[in-house]
């Protein structure tokens, strides 16, 4: 009865909403191309295609979710993917073999993320500015390293990741799900996650509770950089190459996914599942447009409309709850009647 | 109440100007609070009418009613002889009532002229007449005796006093007939106050009425014509002559509240004796420095430039030490510095004889300090998060194993505290947002109990807490002290400091001006000290245990 008003259930309601959107998109697809959607084999395969396309963005969206919950934003993730990919595929790095390449991608990601974190936490730069500067600089460095050439990956193992399937499920999809699962545990079951929520929800309260706010902020950006490094390996595997222009605008997709997944841009609240669903929704739309043979320009317009609609619906719902609460004499938005009744008792 | 009211319009105003504003029986309620409960006010043209009252007496609400921010629930507001009800601040402004708030509402990156004419720029064909605005602004500034302020200068670059002048120019640009000034002297240095008074006199000479709010009695004596005193949302006296009413009278009308404060009994103490934590084994026994027992908290010579200076204080185990003082007296800053949230420029803080590293909250927490800050919502709570997570905000790492949190144990521990503090509702998984102010405060205090805190710093622990819940909080605080926790308490409400503390420090303008056992102090005396009244010369310091 009251579960729809219970604040703690809000993420669940939102995620159910996104599942509803996915079902609606599926229904639209089935309406446009009934002959394809009638074939279970095709449908299964298509779902895996959607998930594969979502994989790299999904991984950075998980990192992005942590940064946003922690009260920041990371505009540099797309550029970091390019930088990590290029750095990991130079002749020099490739000479160290698979381990050397993977290590380089991850280390460059963490390092660049840590620089973001240092600028934000200790240099007191606004996250938007610090990571925007990193975006520009990382693209520049990637172009410098690669000489603006596409660098071919000769590593058999890395190239095979994108083509490997385990129990019929593509390796990239498994990687996304593993990262998401680890992210979920990290956010919901560890002290790191608890600190993230505290630091983003009320930095002053966190500070006065003795939490190392700056150190934690630094760690969050490093985590986002790590995710960019993982995504770089995935993209390099998909393309069997890396280039400075790779992963263009991934940061916007990742931010949009987190937002429609219910992560508050002001920090303190968000879910891993929501961000994952957000990425899948965008990927499904791309897929749907391909199936319907519509141009990508229209697709981008629809994406924009979806982001706006999602945020509007979010506000609308909040307003209506507030109004409902007021009409029923509740003191605060969403305050259950028992709490209000308990107040005046001496 | 009515016997207190003096219908003596002629008593204060020199040559009784006509009445411009008359309030009768104004009531304004907010959920759970009757902020104004029948207020009378009469303001005449050309007078400086002072509003006096303690914190929470309803001054701010009254100002907001006059400024059109709040609509009164009951009562009459007559402006220039007509009953009015302003729907918005703009409406009040248009009618000729301008308000100069304590936090000046100017736009830093606009020029002086742009600020003065913000929202009513002189226009022609839709284009702002910058020249006209600048010229008229210069005229207004000249009228205020401050023609030297350049009309095109950015407001940002002006000092506080200059910004205040700009605010007044803006009021004049609306052709205000009544200007409300909310503690205008609070942001000014001593010599600037004289200048402010000169301007006020010029304004009143032009027939403009001024409602002046200040905590400083000497200012009211100097600039005021008549005084209206508020107490607990009611007028306890109207139209007293500002210059001749004895201080005692004014203060007694501000105090002697109708709301009953219910304080728990103090721990066993010989009447008249100073601090004894005698009966508790852990507590430091006997007063004085001669004993080997080190006080729980020792602060020596603590200072921060521009905030407070040279503060010495001790808190013993099981003792509640209260700090009385006005907003801006440096009390909150002092508390935050002791806690390490601000870094001191001078002095030391030691817990149990061991010095704390300055400006390090984590170290203070480890040493057993806990703080409930002044702004509960913005400084202490994660409103959307469940109660138990708010309670374990400092301790969740301790409950965790290898970095994995233990929500079950956290909830169990939080539940114990909830029982101890009689938290309502008792369901610790509920979001803190849904709790009343008093229960939110219990969550903040409860947080520190979980951590085994030895010394609690409480900044305005009962702000926004209703009467019944206050009594409960007092019980909780006294109960903690009885268990040997030391408490350092800051409050604007003098009765609260007196009723709850064992020992009281009075702070004024960044200095401790008086230290005494709470039992020997009268509310009037403390108020007098706090407001720099006549009882003692300014910086006389009663040595603590010297």
Short mmCIF file of N, CA, C and O in Angstrom, two decimals, chain B residues 142-251:
data_model
loop_
_atom_site.label_atom_id
_atom_site.label_comp_id
_atom_site.label_asym_id
_atom_site.label_seq_id
_atom_site.Cartn_x
_atom_site.Cartn_y
_atom_site.Cartn_z
N UNK B 142 24.04 60.29 -2.95
CA UNK B 142 24.29 61.61 -2.40
C UNK B 142 23.35 61.91 -1.24
O UNK B 142 23.76 62.42 -0.20
N UNK B 143 22.09 61.55 -1.44
CA UNK B 143 21.11 61.75 -0.37
C UNK B 143 21.52 61.02 0.89
O UNK B 143 21.23 61.44 2.01
N UNK B 144 22.18 59.87 0.70
CA UNK B 144 22.62 59.07 1.84
C UNK B 144 23.98 59.55 2.36
O UNK B 144 24.54 58.95 3.27
N UNK B 145 24.50 60.60 1.75
CA UNK B 145 25.78 61.12 2.20
C UNK B 145 26.95 60.29 1.74
O UNK B 145 28.03 60.33 2.32
N UNK B 146 26.74 59.51 0.69
CA UNK B 146 27.83 58.68 0.20
C UNK B 146 28.00 58.82 -1.30
O UNK B 146 28.09 57.84 -2.03
N UNK B 147 28.05 60.07 -1.73
CA UNK B 147 28.25 60.35 -3.14
C UNK B 147 29.57 59.81 -3.67
O UNK B 147 29.77 59.71 -4.88
N UNK B 148 30.44 59.42 -2.76
CA UNK B 148 31.77 58.98 -3.22
C UNK B 148 31.74 57.55 -3.77
O UNK B 148 32.68 57.13 -4.42
N UNK B 149 30.66 56.81 -3.52
CA UNK B 149 30.60 55.44 -4.07
C UNK B 149 30.30 55.53 -5.56
O UNK B 149 29.28 56.08 -5.96
N UNK B 150 31.19 54.99 -6.40
CA UNK B 150 30.96 55.10 -7.85
C UNK B 150 29.79 54.22 -8.28
O UNK B 150 29.73 53.04 -7.92
N UNK B 151 28.86 54.79 -9.04
CA UNK B 151 27.65 54.07 -9.43
C UNK B 151 27.96 52.91 -10.36
O UNK B 151 27.19 51.96 -10.47
N UNK B 152 29.09 52.98 -11.06
CA UNK B 152 29.39 51.93 -12.02
C UNK B 152 30.33 50.86 -11.47
O UNK B 152 30.70 49.93 -12.17
N UNK B 153 30.72 51.02 -10.24
CA UNK B 153 31.61 50.04 -9.61
C UNK B 153 30.85 48.73 -9.35
O UNK B 153 29.67 48.73 -9.04
N UNK B 154 31.56 47.60 -9.47
CA UNK B 154 30.95 46.31 -9.14
C UNK B 154 30.71 46.25 -7.63
O UNK B 154 31.59 46.60 -6.85
N UNK B 155 29.55 45.77 -7.24
CA UNK B 155 29.21 45.70 -5.82
C UNK B 155 30.19 44.81 -5.07
O UNK B 155 30.52 45.04 -3.92
N UNK B 156 30.69 43.79 -5.76
CA UNK B 156 31.62 42.85 -5.17
C UNK B 156 32.80 43.54 -4.50
O UNK B 156 33.31 43.08 -3.49
N UNK B 157 33.25 44.64 -5.13
CA UNK B 157 34.47 45.27 -4.62
C UNK B 157 34.21 46.21 -3.45
O UNK B 157 35.13 46.80 -2.92
N UNK B 158 32.95 46.35 -3.04
CA UNK B 158 32.65 47.25 -1.92
C UNK B 158 32.79 46.53 -0.58
O UNK B 158 32.52 45.33 -0.48
N UNK B 159 33.17 47.24 0.45
CA UNK B 159 33.16 46.65 1.79
C UNK B 159 31.73 46.49 2.29
O UNK B 159 30.79 47.02 1.69
N UNK B 160 31.58 45.76 3.39
CA UNK B 160 30.23 45.46 3.91
C UNK B 160 29.42 46.74 4.12
O UNK B 160 28.23 46.80 3.79
N UNK B 161 30.07 47.75 4.68
CA UNK B 161 29.34 48.99 4.95
C UNK B 161 28.84 49.61 3.66
O UNK B 161 27.71 50.12 3.59
N UNK B 162 29.68 49.56 2.61
CA UNK B 162 29.28 50.12 1.33
C UNK B 162 28.11 49.37 0.74
O UNK B 162 27.18 49.97 0.17
N UNK B 163 28.13 48.06 0.89
CA UNK B 163 27.01 47.26 0.38
C UNK B 163 25.71 47.64 1.08
O UNK B 163 24.65 47.70 0.46
N UNK B 164 25.83 47.91 2.37
CA UNK B 164 24.64 48.30 3.12
C UNK B 164 24.07 49.62 2.58
O UNK B 164 22.86 49.77 2.45
N UNK B 165 24.97 50.54 2.26
CA UNK B 165 24.53 51.81 1.69
C UNK B 165 23.79 51.55 0.37
O UNK B 165 22.75 52.15 0.10
N UNK B 166 24.34 50.63 -0.44
CA UNK B 166 23.70 50.32 -1.71
C UNK B 166 22.30 49.76 -1.47
O UNK B 166 21.33 50.11 -2.16
N UNK B 167 22.19 48.89 -0.46
CA UNK B 167 20.87 48.35 -0.12
C UNK B 167 19.90 49.47 0.25
O UNK B 167 18.72 49.44 -0.11
N UNK B 168 20.41 50.45 0.98
CA UNK B 168 19.53 51.55 1.39
C UNK B 168 19.16 52.40 0.19
O UNK B 168 18.03 52.87 0.08
N UNK B 169 20.13 52.58 -0.71
CA UNK B 169 19.83 53.34 -1.93
C UNK B 169 18.74 52.63 -2.72
O UNK B 169 17.84 53.26 -3.29
N UNK B 170 18.82 51.31 -2.73
CA UNK B 170 17.79 50.56 -3.44
C UNK B 170 16.43 50.79 -2.79
O UNK B 170 15.42 50.99 -3.48
N UNK B 171 16.42 50.79 -1.45
CA UNK B 171 15.16 51.05 -0.74
C UNK B 171 14.62 52.42 -1.13
O UNK B 171 13.43 52.58 -1.41
N UNK B 172 15.52 53.42 -1.18
CA UNK B 172 15.08 54.76 -1.53
C UNK B 172 14.58 54.83 -2.97
O UNK B 172 13.67 55.58 -3.28
N UNK B 173 15.19 54.03 -3.85
CA UNK B 173 14.80 54.06 -5.25
C UNK B 173 13.36 53.59 -5.42
O UNK B 173 12.70 53.89 -6.39
N UNK B 174 12.90 52.84 -4.46
CA UNK B 174 11.49 52.41 -4.47
C UNK B 174 10.60 53.42 -3.76
O UNK B 174 9.44 53.16 -3.52
N UNK B 175 11.17 54.54 -3.41
CA UNK B 175 10.47 55.54 -2.62
C UNK B 175 9.85 54.94 -1.36
O UNK B 175 8.67 55.10 -1.07
N UNK B 176 10.68 54.18 -0.64
CA UNK B 176 10.20 53.52 0.56
C UNK B 176 9.81 54.55 1.62
O UNK B 176 10.47 55.56 1.79
N UNK B 177 8.70 54.26 2.30
CA UNK B 177 8.28 55.10 3.42
C UNK B 177 8.61 54.43 4.73
O UNK B 177 8.54 55.03 5.80
N UNK B 178 8.93 53.13 4.62
CA UNK B 178 9.33 52.39 5.82
C UNK B 178 10.49 51.50 5.44
O UNK B 178 10.42 50.75 4.46
N UNK B 179 11.57 51.59 6.18
CA UNK B 179 12.72 50.72 5.92
C UNK B 179 12.95 49.85 7.14
O UNK B 179 13.06 50.35 8.26
N UNK B 180 12.96 48.54 6.90
CA UNK B 180 13.20 47.61 8.00
C UNK B 180 14.65 47.19 7.94
O UNK B 180 15.13 46.76 6.89
N UNK B 181 15.35 47.33 9.04
CA UNK B 181 16.77 46.95 9.06
C UNK B 181 16.97 45.84 10.08
O UNK B 181 16.76 46.04 11.27
N UNK B 182 17.39 44.68 9.56
CA UNK B 182 17.58 43.53 10.43
C UNK B 182 19.04 43.46 10.86
O UNK B 182 19.91 43.11 10.08
N UNK B 183 19.30 43.80 12.07
CA UNK B 183 20.66 43.82 12.63
C UNK B 183 21.68 44.43 11.68
O UNK B 183 22.66 43.79 11.32
N UNK B 184 21.45 45.66 11.28
CA UNK B 184 22.37 46.26 10.29
C UNK B 184 23.77 46.45 10.85
O UNK B 184 24.73 46.46 10.10
N UNK B 185 23.90 46.59 12.15
CA UNK B 185 25.23 46.88 12.70
C UNK B 185 26.07 45.62 12.84
O UNK B 185 27.26 45.71 13.09
N UNK B 186 25.44 44.44 12.66
CA UNK B 186 26.19 43.20 12.88
C UNK B 186 27.37 43.07 11.94
O UNK B 186 28.39 42.49 12.29
N UNK B 187 27.24 43.61 10.72
CA UNK B 187 28.33 43.46 9.75
C UNK B 187 29.27 44.65 9.74
O UNK B 187 30.18 44.71 8.94
N UNK B 188 29.05 45.61 10.65
CA UNK B 188 29.81 46.85 10.58
C UNK B 188 30.84 46.96 11.69
O UNK B 188 30.66 46.45 12.79
N UNK B 189 31.92 47.66 11.39
CA UNK B 189 32.90 47.99 12.42
C UNK B 189 32.37 49.18 13.23
O UNK B 189 31.38 49.81 12.85
N UNK B 190 33.05 49.48 14.34
CA UNK B 190 32.55 50.45 15.30
C UNK B 190 32.27 51.83 14.68
O UNK B 190 31.19 52.39 14.82
N UNK B 191 33.27 52.33 13.95
CA UNK B 191 33.11 53.70 13.43
C UNK B 191 32.06 53.74 12.33
O UNK B 191 31.43 54.77 12.10
N UNK B 192 31.88 52.61 11.64
CA UNK B 192 30.88 52.57 10.58
C UNK B 192 29.47 52.64 11.14
O UNK B 192 28.54 53.10 10.49
N UNK B 193 29.32 52.15 12.37
CA UNK B 193 28.00 52.20 13.00
C UNK B 193 27.55 53.65 13.18
O UNK B 193 26.39 54.00 12.94
N UNK B 194 28.50 54.50 13.58
CA UNK B 194 28.18 55.92 13.74
C UNK B 194 27.67 56.51 12.44
O UNK B 194 26.69 57.28 12.41
N UNK B 195 28.32 56.13 11.36
CA UNK B 195 27.91 56.60 10.05
C UNK B 195 26.51 56.12 9.70
O UNK B 195 25.68 56.86 9.17
N UNK B 196 26.26 54.83 10.03
CA UNK B 196 24.93 54.26 9.79
C UNK B 196 23.87 55.08 10.53
O UNK B 196 22.80 55.40 9.98
N UNK B 197 24.17 55.42 11.77
CA UNK B 197 23.20 56.17 12.57
C UNK B 197 22.93 57.55 11.96
O UNK B 197 21.81 58.03 11.97
N UNK B 198 24.00 58.16 11.45
CA UNK B 198 23.83 59.47 10.82
C UNK B 198 22.86 59.35 9.63
O UNK B 198 21.94 60.16 9.47
N UNK B 199 23.04 58.30 8.84
CA UNK B 199 22.15 58.10 7.69
C UNK B 199 20.72 57.87 8.16
O UNK B 199 19.77 58.43 7.61
N UNK B 200 20.59 57.05 9.21
CA UNK B 200 19.25 56.76 9.70
C UNK B 200 18.57 58.06 10.14
O UNK B 200 17.39 58.30 9.86
N UNK B 201 19.33 58.92 10.80
CA UNK B 201 18.75 60.19 11.26
C UNK B 201 18.31 61.05 10.08
O UNK B 201 17.26 61.68 10.11
N UNK B 202 19.12 61.02 9.01
CA UNK B 202 18.74 61.80 7.83
C UNK B 202 17.48 61.24 7.19
O UNK B 202 16.61 61.98 6.73
N UNK B 203 17.39 59.92 7.18
CA UNK B 203 16.20 59.30 6.60
C UNK B 203 14.97 59.69 7.39
O UNK B 203 13.94 60.06 6.83
N UNK B 204 15.06 59.58 8.72
CA UNK B 204 13.89 59.88 9.53
C UNK B 204 13.54 61.36 9.44
O UNK B 204 12.37 61.73 9.49
N UNK B 205 14.56 62.20 9.26
CA UNK B 205 14.28 63.63 9.10
C UNK B 205 13.46 63.88 7.84
O UNK B 205 12.70 64.85 7.74
N UNK B 206 13.61 62.99 6.85
CA UNK B 206 12.82 63.11 5.63
C UNK B 206 11.45 62.47 5.78
O UNK B 206 10.72 62.30 4.80
N UNK B 207 11.12 62.02 7.00
CA UNK B 207 9.79 61.46 7.24
C UNK B 207 9.70 59.97 7.03
O UNK B 207 8.61 59.38 7.11
N UNK B 208 10.83 59.34 6.75
CA UNK B 208 10.81 57.89 6.55
C UNK B 208 10.85 57.20 7.91
O UNK B 208 11.59 57.61 8.80
N UNK B 209 10.04 56.16 8.05
CA UNK B 209 10.04 55.40 9.30
C UNK B 209 11.04 54.26 9.18
O UNK B 209 11.23 53.69 8.11
N UNK B 210 11.69 53.96 10.29
CA UNK B 210 12.67 52.87 10.30
C UNK B 210 12.31 51.90 11.40
O UNK B 210 12.05 52.30 12.54
N UNK B 211 12.24 50.60 11.04
CA UNK B 211 12.13 49.56 12.06
C UNK B 211 13.51 48.97 12.22
O UNK B 211 14.09 48.47 11.26
N UNK B 212 14.04 49.07 13.42
CA UNK B 212 15.44 48.73 13.64
C UNK B 212 15.54 47.55 14.58
O UNK B 212 14.99 47.57 15.69
N UNK B 213 16.22 46.52 14.11
CA UNK B 213 16.38 45.34 14.96
C UNK B 213 17.83 45.21 15.36
O UNK B 213 18.73 45.27 14.52
N UNK B 214 18.08 45.07 16.64
CA UNK B 214 19.45 44.87 17.10
C UNK B 214 19.41 44.20 18.46
O UNK B 214 18.47 44.34 19.22
N UNK B 215 20.47 43.46 18.71
CA UNK B 215 20.62 42.85 20.04
C UNK B 215 21.38 43.78 20.97
O UNK B 215 21.49 43.51 22.16
N UNK B 216 21.93 44.84 20.43
CA UNK B 216 22.79 45.69 21.24
C UNK B 216 21.97 46.82 21.84
O UNK B 216 21.55 47.74 21.14
N UNK B 217 21.82 46.75 23.14
CA UNK B 217 20.98 47.73 23.81
C UNK B 217 21.51 49.14 23.67
O UNK B 217 20.74 50.10 23.53
N UNK B 218 22.83 49.27 23.68
CA UNK B 218 23.37 50.64 23.63
C UNK B 218 23.03 51.32 22.31
O UNK B 218 22.86 52.53 22.25
N UNK B 219 22.90 50.53 21.25
CA UNK B 219 22.51 51.10 19.97
C UNK B 219 21.06 51.58 20.01
O UNK B 219 20.71 52.63 19.49
N UNK B 220 20.24 50.75 20.64
CA UNK B 220 18.84 51.09 20.73
C UNK B 220 18.66 52.39 21.52
O UNK B 220 17.87 53.25 21.17
N UNK B 221 19.47 52.52 22.54
CA UNK B 221 19.45 53.75 23.33
C UNK B 221 19.82 54.95 22.48
O UNK B 221 19.27 56.03 22.61
N UNK B 222 20.79 54.74 21.60
CA UNK B 222 21.33 55.87 20.87
C UNK B 222 20.43 56.29 19.71
O UNK B 222 20.19 57.47 19.50
N UNK B 223 19.92 55.29 18.97
CA UNK B 223 19.24 55.63 17.73
C UNK B 223 17.72 55.53 17.85
O UNK B 223 16.97 56.17 17.11
N UNK B 224 17.25 54.75 18.82
CA UNK B 224 15.83 54.42 18.85
C UNK B 224 14.96 55.53 19.41
O UNK B 224 15.40 56.36 20.20
N UNK B 225 13.69 55.54 18.98
CA UNK B 225 12.70 56.41 19.59
C UNK B 225 11.79 55.60 20.51
O UNK B 225 11.60 55.94 21.65
N UNK B 226 11.23 54.53 19.93
CA UNK B 226 10.37 53.69 20.75
C UNK B 226 10.76 52.22 20.56
O UNK B 226 11.37 51.85 19.56
N UNK B 227 10.40 51.41 21.54
CA UNK B 227 10.78 50.00 21.51
C UNK B 227 9.55 49.13 21.67
O UNK B 227 8.68 49.42 22.49
N UNK B 228 9.46 48.10 20.84
CA UNK B 228 8.46 47.06 21.04
C UNK B 228 9.21 45.77 21.34
O UNK B 228 10.18 45.45 20.66
N UNK B 229 8.77 45.08 22.39
CA UNK B 229 9.48 43.88 22.82
C UNK B 229 8.66 42.64 22.48
O UNK B 229 7.46 42.58 22.77
N UNK B 230 9.30 41.68 21.86
CA UNK B 230 8.65 40.42 21.54
C UNK B 230 9.16 39.33 22.46
O UNK B 230 10.33 39.29 22.81
N UNK B 231 8.24 38.43 22.81
CA UNK B 231 8.64 37.29 23.63
C UNK B 231 7.76 36.11 23.25
O UNK B 231 6.53 36.23 23.29
N UNK B 232 8.36 35.04 22.83
CA UNK B 232 7.62 33.84 22.46
C UNK B 232 6.49 34.13 21.48
O UNK B 232 5.37 33.64 21.64
N UNK B 233 6.76 34.96 20.51
CA UNK B 233 5.76 35.23 19.48
C UNK B 233 4.70 36.24 19.87
O UNK B 233 3.78 36.49 19.11
N UNK B 234 4.80 36.80 21.06
CA UNK B 234 3.82 37.81 21.48
C UNK B 234 4.51 39.13 21.79
O UNK B 234 5.70 39.15 22.12
N UNK B 235 3.74 40.18 21.76
CA UNK B 235 4.28 41.46 22.17
C UNK B 235 4.20 41.53 23.68
O UNK B 235 3.12 41.44 24.25
N UNK B 236 5.34 41.68 24.34
CA UNK B 236 5.28 41.77 25.79
C UNK B 236 5.29 43.22 26.23
O UNK B 236 5.00 43.52 27.37
N UNK B 237 5.63 44.11 25.32
CA UNK B 237 5.52 45.54 25.63
C UNK B 237 5.55 46.31 24.33
O UNK B 237 6.30 45.94 23.42
N UNK B 238 4.75 47.34 24.23
CA UNK B 238 4.79 48.17 23.02
C UNK B 238 5.13 49.60 23.38
O UNK B 238 4.79 50.10 24.46
N UNK B 239 5.79 50.25 22.44
CA UNK B 239 6.00 51.70 22.50
C UNK B 239 6.65 52.19 23.78
O UNK B 239 6.27 53.21 24.33
N UNK B 240 7.63 51.44 24.26
CA UNK B 240 8.40 51.95 25.40
C UNK B 240 9.34 53.02 24.88
O UNK B 240 9.85 52.92 23.77
N UNK B 241 9.57 54.05 25.67
CA UNK B 241 10.56 55.04 25.22
C UNK B 241 11.95 54.41 25.20
O UNK B 241 12.37 53.81 26.18
N UNK B 242 12.63 54.56 24.08
CA UNK B 242 13.89 53.84 23.90
C UNK B 242 14.99 54.35 24.80
O UNK B 242 15.85 53.61 25.23
N UNK B 243 14.98 55.64 25.09
CA UNK B 243 16.11 56.19 25.82
C UNK B 243 15.96 56.06 27.32
O UNK B 243 16.95 55.91 28.02
N UNK B 244 14.75 56.08 27.79
CA UNK B 244 14.58 56.17 29.24
C UNK B 244 14.15 54.89 29.93
O UNK B 244 14.24 54.79 31.14
N UNK B 245 13.67 53.91 29.19
CA UNK B 245 13.24 52.68 29.85
C UNK B 245 14.46 51.99 30.46
O UNK B 245 15.45 51.78 29.76
N UNK B 246 14.39 51.65 31.75
CA UNK B 246 15.56 51.02 32.37
C UNK B 246 15.88 49.68 31.71
O UNK B 246 14.98 48.96 31.28
N UNK B 247 17.18 49.36 31.65
CA UNK B 247 17.62 48.10 31.06
C UNK B 247 16.92 46.91 31.68
O UNK B 247 16.48 45.99 31.01
N UNK B 248 16.80 46.94 33.01
CA UNK B 248 16.15 45.85 33.72
C UNK B 248 14.76 45.58 33.17
O UNK B 248 14.37 44.44 32.98
N UNK B 249 14.04 46.66 32.92
CA UNK B 249 12.68 46.52 32.39
C UNK B 249 12.68 45.84 31.04
O UNK B 249 11.91 44.92 30.78
N UNK B 250 13.56 46.33 30.19
CA UNK B 250 13.62 45.76 28.84
C UNK B 250 13.96 44.28 28.90
O UNK B 250 13.31 43.45 28.28
N UNK B 251 14.99 43.97 29.67
CA UNK B 251 15.44 42.59 29.74
C UNK B 251 14.36 41.70 30.36
O UNK B 251 14.09 40.61 29.88
#
